[in-house]
CSV table of C-alpha atoms in Angstrom, one decimal:
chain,number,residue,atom,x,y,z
E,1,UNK,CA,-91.5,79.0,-39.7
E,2,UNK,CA,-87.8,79.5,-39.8
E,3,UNK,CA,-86.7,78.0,-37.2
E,4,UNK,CA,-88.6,74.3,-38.2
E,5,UNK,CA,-86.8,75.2,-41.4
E,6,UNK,CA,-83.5,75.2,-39.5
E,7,UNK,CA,-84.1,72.4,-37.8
E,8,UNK,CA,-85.0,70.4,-40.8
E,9,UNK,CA,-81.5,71.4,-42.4
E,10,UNK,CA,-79.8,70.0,-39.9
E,11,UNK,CA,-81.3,66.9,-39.3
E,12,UNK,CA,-81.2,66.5,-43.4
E,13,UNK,CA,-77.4,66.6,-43.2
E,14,UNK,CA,-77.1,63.9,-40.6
E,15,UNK,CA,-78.8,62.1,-42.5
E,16,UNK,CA,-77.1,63.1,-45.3
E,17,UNK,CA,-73.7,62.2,-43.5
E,18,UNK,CA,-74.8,58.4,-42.5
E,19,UNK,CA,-75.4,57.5,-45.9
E,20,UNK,CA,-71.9,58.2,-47.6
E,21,UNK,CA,-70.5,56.3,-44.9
E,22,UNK,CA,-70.2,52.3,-44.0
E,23,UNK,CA,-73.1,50.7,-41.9
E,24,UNK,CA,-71.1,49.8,-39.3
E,25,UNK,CA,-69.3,53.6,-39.1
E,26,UNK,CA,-73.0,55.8,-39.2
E,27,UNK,CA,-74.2,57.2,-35.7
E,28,UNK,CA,-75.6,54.8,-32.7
E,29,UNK,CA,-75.9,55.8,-29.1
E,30,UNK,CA,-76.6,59.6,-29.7
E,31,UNK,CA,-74.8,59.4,-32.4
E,32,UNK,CA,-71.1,58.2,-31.0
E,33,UNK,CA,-69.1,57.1,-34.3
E,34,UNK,CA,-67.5,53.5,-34.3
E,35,UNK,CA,-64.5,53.8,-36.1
E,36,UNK,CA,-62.7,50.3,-37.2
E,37,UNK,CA,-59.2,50.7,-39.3
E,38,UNK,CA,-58.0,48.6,-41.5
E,39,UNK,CA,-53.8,48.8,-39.6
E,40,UNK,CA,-52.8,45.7,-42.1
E,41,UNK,CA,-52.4,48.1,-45.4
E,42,UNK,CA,-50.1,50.3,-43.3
E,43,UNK,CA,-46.8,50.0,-44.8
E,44,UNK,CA,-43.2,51.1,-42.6
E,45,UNK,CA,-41.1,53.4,-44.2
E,46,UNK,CA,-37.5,52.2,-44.8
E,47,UNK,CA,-36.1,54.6,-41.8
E,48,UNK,CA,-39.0,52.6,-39.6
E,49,UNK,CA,-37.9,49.1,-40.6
E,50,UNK,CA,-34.5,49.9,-40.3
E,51,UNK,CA,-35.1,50.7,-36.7
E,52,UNK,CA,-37.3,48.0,-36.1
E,53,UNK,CA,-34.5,45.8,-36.7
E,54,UNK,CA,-31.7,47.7,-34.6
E,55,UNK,CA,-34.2,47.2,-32.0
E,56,UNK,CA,-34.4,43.2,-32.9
E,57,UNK,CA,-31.0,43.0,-33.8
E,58,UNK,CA,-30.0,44.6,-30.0
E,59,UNK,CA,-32.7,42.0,-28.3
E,60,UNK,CA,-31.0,39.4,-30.0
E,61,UNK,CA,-27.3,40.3,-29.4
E,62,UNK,CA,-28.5,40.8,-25.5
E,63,UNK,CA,-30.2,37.1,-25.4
E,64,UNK,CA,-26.3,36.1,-26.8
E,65,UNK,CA,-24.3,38.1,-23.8
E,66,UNK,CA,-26.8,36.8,-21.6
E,67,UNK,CA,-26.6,32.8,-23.1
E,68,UNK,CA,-22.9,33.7,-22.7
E,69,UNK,CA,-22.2,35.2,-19.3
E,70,UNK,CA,-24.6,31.6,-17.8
E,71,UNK,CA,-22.2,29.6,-19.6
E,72,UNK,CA,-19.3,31.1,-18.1
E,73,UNK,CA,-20.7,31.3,-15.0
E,74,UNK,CA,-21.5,27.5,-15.2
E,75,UNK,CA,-18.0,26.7,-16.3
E,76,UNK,CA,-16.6,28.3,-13.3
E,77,UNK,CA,-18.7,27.3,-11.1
E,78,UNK,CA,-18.0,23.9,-12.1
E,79,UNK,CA,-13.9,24.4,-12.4
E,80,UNK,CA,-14.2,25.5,-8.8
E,81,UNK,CA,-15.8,22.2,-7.9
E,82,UNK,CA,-13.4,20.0,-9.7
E,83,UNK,CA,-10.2,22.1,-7.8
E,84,UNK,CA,-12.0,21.2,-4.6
E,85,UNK,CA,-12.5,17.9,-5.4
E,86,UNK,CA,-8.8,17.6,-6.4
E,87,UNK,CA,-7.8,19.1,-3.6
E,88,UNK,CA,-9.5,16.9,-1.2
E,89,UNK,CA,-8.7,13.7,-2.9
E,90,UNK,CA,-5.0,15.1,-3.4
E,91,UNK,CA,-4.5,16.2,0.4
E,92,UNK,CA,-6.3,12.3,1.7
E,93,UNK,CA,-3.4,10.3,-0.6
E,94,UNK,CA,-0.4,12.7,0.9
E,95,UNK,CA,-1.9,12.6,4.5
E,96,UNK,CA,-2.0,8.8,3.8
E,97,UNK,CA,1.5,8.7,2.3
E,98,UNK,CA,2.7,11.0,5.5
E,99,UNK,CA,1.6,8.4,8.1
E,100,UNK,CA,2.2,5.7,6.6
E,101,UNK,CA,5.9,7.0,5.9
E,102,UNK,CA,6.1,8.3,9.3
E,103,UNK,CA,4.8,5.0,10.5
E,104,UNK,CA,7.8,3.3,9.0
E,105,UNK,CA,10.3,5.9,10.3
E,106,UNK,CA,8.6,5.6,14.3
E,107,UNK,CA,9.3,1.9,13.4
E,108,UNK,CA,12.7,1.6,12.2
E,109,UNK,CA,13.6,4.4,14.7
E,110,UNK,CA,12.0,1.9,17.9
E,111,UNK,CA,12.9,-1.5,16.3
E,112,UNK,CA,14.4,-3.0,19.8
E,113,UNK,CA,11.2,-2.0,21.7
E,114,UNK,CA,9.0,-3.5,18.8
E,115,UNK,CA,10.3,-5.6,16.7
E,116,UNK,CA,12.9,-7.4,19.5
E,117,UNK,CA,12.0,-6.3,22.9
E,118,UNK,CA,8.6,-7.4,24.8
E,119,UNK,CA,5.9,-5.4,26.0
E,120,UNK,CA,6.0,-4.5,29.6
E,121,UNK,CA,4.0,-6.6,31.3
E,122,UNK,CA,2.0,-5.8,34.4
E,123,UNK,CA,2.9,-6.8,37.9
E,124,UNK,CA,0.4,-9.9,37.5
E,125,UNK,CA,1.5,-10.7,34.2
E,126,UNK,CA,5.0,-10.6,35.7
E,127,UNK,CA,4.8,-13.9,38.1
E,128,UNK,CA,3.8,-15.7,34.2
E,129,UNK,CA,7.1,-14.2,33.0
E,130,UNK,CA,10.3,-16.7,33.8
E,131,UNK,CA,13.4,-15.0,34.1
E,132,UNK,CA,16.9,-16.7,33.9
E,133,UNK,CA,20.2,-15.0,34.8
E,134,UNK,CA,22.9,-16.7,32.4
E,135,UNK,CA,26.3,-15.4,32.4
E,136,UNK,CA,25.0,-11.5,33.1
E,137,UNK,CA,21.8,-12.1,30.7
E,138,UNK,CA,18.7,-11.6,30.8
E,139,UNK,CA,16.5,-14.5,29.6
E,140,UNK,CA,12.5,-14.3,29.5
E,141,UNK,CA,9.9,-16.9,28.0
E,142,UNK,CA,6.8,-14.5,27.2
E,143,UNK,CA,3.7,-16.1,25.4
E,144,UNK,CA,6.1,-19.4,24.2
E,145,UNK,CA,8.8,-16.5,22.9
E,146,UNK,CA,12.1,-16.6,24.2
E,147,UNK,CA,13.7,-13.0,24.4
E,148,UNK,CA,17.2,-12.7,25.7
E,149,UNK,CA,18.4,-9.4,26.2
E,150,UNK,CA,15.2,-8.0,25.0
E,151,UNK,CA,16.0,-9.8,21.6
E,152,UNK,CA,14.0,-12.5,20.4
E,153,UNK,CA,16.3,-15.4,19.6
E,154,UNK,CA,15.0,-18.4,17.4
E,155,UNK,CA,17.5,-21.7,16.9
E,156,UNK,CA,18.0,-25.4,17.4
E,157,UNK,CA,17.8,-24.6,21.3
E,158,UNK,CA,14.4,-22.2,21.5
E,159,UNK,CA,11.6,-22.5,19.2
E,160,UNK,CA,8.5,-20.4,18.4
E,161,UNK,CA,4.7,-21.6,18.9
E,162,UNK,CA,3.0,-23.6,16.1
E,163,UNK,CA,0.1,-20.8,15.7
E,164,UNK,CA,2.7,-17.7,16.1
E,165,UNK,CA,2.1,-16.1,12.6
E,166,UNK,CA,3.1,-12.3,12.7
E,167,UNK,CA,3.9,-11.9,8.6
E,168,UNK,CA,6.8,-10.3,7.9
E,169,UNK,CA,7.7,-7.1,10.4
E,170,UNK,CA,7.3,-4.1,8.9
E,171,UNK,CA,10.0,-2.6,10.5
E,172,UNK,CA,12.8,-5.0,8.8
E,173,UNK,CA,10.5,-4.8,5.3
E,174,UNK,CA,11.2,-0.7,5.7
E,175,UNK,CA,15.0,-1.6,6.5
E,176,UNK,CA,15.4,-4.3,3.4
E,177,UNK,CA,13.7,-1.5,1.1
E,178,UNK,CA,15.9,1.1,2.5
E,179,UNK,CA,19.2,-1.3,1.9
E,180,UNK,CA,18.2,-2.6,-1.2
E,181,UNK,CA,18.0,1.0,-2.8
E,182,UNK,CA,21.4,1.7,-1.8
E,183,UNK,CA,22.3,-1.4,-3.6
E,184,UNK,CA,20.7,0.2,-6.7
E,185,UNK,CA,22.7,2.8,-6.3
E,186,UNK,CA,26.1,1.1,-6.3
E,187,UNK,CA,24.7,-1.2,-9.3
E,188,UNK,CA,23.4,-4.1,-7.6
E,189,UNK,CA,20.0,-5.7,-7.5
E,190,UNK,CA,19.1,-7.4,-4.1
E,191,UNK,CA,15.3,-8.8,-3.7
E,192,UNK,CA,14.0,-11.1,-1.1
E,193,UNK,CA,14.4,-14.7,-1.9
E,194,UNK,CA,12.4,-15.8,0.6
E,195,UNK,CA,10.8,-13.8,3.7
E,196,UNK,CA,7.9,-15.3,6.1
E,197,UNK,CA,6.8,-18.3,6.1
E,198,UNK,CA,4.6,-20.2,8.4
E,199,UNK,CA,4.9,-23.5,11.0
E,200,UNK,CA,2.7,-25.5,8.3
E,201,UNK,CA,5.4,-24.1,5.1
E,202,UNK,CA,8.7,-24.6,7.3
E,203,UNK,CA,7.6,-28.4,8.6
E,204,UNK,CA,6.3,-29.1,4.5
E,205,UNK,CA,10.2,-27.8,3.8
E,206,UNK,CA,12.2,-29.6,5.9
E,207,UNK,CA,10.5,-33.0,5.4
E,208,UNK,CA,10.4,-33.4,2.0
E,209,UNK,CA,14.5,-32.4,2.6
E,210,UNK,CA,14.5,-35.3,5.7
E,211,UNK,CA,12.5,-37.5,2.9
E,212,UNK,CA,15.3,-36.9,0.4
E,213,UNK,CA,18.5,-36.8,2.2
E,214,UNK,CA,17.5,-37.7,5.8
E,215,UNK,CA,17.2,-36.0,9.7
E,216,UNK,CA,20.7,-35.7,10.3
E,217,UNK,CA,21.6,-33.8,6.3
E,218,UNK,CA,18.2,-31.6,7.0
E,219,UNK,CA,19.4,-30.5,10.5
E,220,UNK,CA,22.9,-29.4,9.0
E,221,UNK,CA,21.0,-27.1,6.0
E,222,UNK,CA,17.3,-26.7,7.2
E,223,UNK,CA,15.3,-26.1,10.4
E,224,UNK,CA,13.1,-28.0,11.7
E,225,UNK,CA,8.8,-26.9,12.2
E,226,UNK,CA,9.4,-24.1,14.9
E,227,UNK,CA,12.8,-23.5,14.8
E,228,UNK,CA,13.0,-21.3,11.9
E,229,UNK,CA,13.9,-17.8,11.9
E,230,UNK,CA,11.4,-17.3,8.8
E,231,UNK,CA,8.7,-17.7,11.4
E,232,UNK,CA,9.2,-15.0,12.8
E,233,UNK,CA,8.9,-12.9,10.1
E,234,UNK,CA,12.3,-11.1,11.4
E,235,UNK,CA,14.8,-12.5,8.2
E,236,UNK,CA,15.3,-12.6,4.7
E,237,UNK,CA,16.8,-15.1,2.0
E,238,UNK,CA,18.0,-12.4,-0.2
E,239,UNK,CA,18.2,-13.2,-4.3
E,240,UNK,CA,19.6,-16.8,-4.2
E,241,UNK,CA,19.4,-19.8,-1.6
E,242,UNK,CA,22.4,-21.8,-3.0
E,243,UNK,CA,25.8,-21.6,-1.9
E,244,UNK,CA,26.9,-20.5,-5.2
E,245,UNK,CA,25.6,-17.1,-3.9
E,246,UNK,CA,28.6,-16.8,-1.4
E,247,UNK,CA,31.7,-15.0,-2.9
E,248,UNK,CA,29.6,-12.9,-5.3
E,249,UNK,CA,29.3,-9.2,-5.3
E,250,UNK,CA,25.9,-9.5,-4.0
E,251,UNK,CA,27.4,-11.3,-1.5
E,252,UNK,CA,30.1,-9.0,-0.3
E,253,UNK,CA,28.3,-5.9,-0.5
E,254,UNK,CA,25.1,-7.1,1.7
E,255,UNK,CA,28.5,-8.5,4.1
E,256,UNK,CA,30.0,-5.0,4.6
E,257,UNK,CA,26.6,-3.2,4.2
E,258,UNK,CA,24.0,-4.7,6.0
E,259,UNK,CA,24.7,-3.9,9.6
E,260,UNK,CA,23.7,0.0,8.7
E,261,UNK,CA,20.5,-1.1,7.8
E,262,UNK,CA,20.1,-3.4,11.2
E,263,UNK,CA,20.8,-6.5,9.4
E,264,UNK,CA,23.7,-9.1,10.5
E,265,UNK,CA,24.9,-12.2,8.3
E,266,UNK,CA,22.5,-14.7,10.5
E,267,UNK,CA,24.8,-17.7,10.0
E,268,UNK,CA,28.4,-16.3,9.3
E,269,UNK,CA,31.4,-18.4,7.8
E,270,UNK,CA,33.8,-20.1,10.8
E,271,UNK,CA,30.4,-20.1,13.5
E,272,UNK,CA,28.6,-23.3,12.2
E,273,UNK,CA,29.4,-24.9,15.4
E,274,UNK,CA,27.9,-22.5,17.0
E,275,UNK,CA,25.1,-21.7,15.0
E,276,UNK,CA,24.5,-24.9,14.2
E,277,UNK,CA,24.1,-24.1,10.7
E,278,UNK,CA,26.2,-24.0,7.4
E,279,UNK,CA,27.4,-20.7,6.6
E,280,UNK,CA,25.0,-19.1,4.5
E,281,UNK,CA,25.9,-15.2,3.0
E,282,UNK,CA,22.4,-14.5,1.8
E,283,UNK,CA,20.6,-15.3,4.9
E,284,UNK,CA,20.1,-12.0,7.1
E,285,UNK,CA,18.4,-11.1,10.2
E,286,UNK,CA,16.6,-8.1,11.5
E,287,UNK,CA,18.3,-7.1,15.0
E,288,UNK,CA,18.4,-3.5,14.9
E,289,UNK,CA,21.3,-0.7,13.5
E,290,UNK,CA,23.0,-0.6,16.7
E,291,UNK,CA,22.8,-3.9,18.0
E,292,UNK,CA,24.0,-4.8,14.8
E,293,UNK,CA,27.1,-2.7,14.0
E,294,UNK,CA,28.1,-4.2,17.7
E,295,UNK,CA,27.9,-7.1,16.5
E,296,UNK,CA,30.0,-7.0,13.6
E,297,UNK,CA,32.1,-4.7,14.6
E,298,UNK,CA,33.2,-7.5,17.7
E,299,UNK,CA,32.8,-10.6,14.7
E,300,UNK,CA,30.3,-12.3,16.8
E,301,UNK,CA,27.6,-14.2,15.6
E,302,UNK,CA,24.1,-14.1,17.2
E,303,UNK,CA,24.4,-17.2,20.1
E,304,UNK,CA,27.8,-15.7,20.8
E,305,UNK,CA,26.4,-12.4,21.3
E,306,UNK,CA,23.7,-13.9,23.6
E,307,UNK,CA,25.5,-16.5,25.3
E,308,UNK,CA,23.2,-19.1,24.4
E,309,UNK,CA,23.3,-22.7,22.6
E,310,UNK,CA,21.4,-23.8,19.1
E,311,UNK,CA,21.5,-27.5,19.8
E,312,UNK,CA,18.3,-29.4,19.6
E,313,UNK,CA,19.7,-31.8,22.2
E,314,UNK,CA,19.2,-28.5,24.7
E,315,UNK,CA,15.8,-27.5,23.4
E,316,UNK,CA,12.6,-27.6,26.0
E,317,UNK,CA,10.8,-30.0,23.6
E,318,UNK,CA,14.5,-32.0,22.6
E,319,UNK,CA,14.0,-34.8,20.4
E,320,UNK,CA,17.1,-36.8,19.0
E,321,UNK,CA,17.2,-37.5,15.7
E,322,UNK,CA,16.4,-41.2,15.6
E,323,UNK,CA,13.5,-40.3,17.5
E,324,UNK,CA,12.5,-37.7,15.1
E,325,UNK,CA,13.2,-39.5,12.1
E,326,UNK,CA,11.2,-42.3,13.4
E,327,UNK,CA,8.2,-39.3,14.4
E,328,UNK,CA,8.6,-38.3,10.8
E,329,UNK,CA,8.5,-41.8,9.2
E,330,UNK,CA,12.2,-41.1,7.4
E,331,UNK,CA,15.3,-42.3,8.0
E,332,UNK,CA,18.6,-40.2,9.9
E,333,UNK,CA,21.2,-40.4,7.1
E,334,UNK,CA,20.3,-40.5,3.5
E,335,UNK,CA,18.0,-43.3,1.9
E,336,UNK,CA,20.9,-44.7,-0.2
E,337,UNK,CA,23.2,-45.0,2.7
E,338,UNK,CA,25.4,-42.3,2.7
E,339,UNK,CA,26.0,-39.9,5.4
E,340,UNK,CA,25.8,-35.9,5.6
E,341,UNK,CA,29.7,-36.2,5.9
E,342,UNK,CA,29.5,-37.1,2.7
E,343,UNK,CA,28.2,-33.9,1.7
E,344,UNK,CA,29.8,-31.3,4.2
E,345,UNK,CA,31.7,-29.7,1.2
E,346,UNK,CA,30.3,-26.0,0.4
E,347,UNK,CA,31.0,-27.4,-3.3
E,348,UNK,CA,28.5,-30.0,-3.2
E,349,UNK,CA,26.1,-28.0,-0.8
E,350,UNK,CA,22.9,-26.1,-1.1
E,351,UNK,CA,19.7,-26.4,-1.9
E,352,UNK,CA,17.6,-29.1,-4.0
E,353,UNK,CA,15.8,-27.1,-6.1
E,354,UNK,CA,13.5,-30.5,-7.6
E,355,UNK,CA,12.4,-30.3,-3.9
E,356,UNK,CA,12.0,-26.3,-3.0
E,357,UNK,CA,11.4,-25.5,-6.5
E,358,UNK,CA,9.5,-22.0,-5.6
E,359,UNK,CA,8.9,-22.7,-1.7
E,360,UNK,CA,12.2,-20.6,-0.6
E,361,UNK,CA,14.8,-22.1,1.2
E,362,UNK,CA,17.0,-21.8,4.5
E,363,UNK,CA,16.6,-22.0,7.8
């Protein structure tokens, strides 16, 4: 009886239990609670959010090192690159500028072997090669060039091909640049006139000088097609091509300076017989520094040096100058009548410049 009693009680206060609390917390599955709470009405203390946001404000300041330390990293990165490329580009233009200077140097340093003397030729090419022994020198025609002495010698008397067309040599360019800053440096200004200039150039030249004053004036001041030096890309017409030019300090310092530089005065004052050519103090040749200061220092000019002729009479291909003005379709003295005695005066010579007007002059 008492112990149905008990039992009663105690299934009365379960039941009791459930019904003060919510449906969804009363017993189920032998009488396991499910619990639900409500976290949104749980308010932080102010010690809690003040932690909270250390701990945000230390998240944030880590994201900043970390935004900071890839930037940095990125910019170095990319400074490194830039050195290198620097470097590269910087160590190309001086190894450019290094072989291009030592190229002059080898050149200027070797100018009889390159710019004067011939290659050696084989033992074939040899028997092609026609030698002449004038006077204890040595004369050799090599691919229509005539070397004498191992120099190349253009004139009235020997001639270069109509397709030889070998620019200006760099060897005398590197020699003019060298003498022409020493000018500077004593106050003068020297710059080529006239350098190269092809067969086609030199023939336009001298006719339109034959056409204006006639064969036998042009031969006295101008060369014909072939026989110029400026063919050969081994002389300069340095700043004027009128006879005004001689006297002036321009004049006189390229006289006493040039030889150091390998130069000589191509047509000097008292050789015109000789030369074959007016005297003419801004006209210089390319022949090498020590050939050069032998030459001056004996006062010799060029033919005398080489024992040779400039007449056109004695060259391979001579044509007089009827027949040549006739070839031409001009006359041998001037159109008006007169003759080039007429004009033989270093007063009343030089160039016409209503006929070279920008073409460069000379021989």
């Amino acid at each position: 009886m008492s112990c149905r009693c008990s039992g009663n009680s105690e299934e009365d206060m379960i039941e009791n239990n459930n019904r003060d609390v919510p449906g969804e917390e009363q017993t189920v599955n032998n009488n396991v609670p499910v619990i639900d709470y409500d976290l949104s009405r749980y308010e932080l203390t102010p010690e809690e959010k003040a932690y909270e946001e250390m701990i945000r404000q230390r998240i944030r300041d880590r994201r900043r090192a970390a935004e900071r330390r890839r930037i940095k990293r990125n910019r170095t990165v990319l400074l490194i690159i830039v050195v290198v490329i620097l470097f590269i580009v910087c160590r190309g233009c001086y190894a450019s500028h290094r072989k291009k200077r030592d190229e002059q140097k080898a050149n200027a340093k070797t100018t009889e072997s390159r710019a004067e003397i011939p290659a050696k030729k084989t033992e074939d090419e040899e028997s092609s090669v026609e030698e002449q022994q004038e006077v204890g020198h040595k004369i050799q025609q090599v691919d229509g060039l005539t070397y004498v002495d191992g120099i190349l010698i253009v004139n009235k008397t020997y001639s270069l091909p109509q397709d030889y067309a070998p620019g200006i040599n760099s060897a005398a360019q590197a020699a003019f640049d060298d003498m022409a800053a020493a000018a500077v440096n004593d106050g003068l200004y020297l710059y080529v006139n006239s350098g190269y200039r092809s067969y086609d150039e030199q023939y336009m030249l001298y006719y339109n000088y034959a056409l204006e004053r006639g064969v036998a004036e042009a031969d006295r001041v101008s060369s014909r097609p072939g026989h110029s030096e400026h063919q050969s890309g081994l002389c300069f017409d340095v700043n004027s091509t009128d006879f005004s030019f001689n006297g002036t300090a321009e004049a006189r310092w390229i006289a006493a300076n040039c030889a150091d530089y390998g130069f000589i005065i191509r047509f000097p004052k008292g050789k015109e017989d000789i030369t074959g050519y007016e005297y003419e103090s801004w006209h210089i040749r390319y022949v090498g520094v020590d050939i050069a200061k032998d030459m001056t220092s004996k006062g010799l000019c060029l033919e005398e040096y080489l024992g040779v002729t400039s007449n056109y009479d004695d060259a391979a291909d001579g044509i007089s100058q009827q027949d040549y003005a006739a070839q031409l379709g001009v006359t041998v003295d001037a159109p008006d009548g007169s003759s080039d005695s007429d004009e033989s005066s270093d007063d009343q010579g030089g160039y016409d410049d209503t006929v070279y007007d920008d073409q460069g002059y000379g021989y």
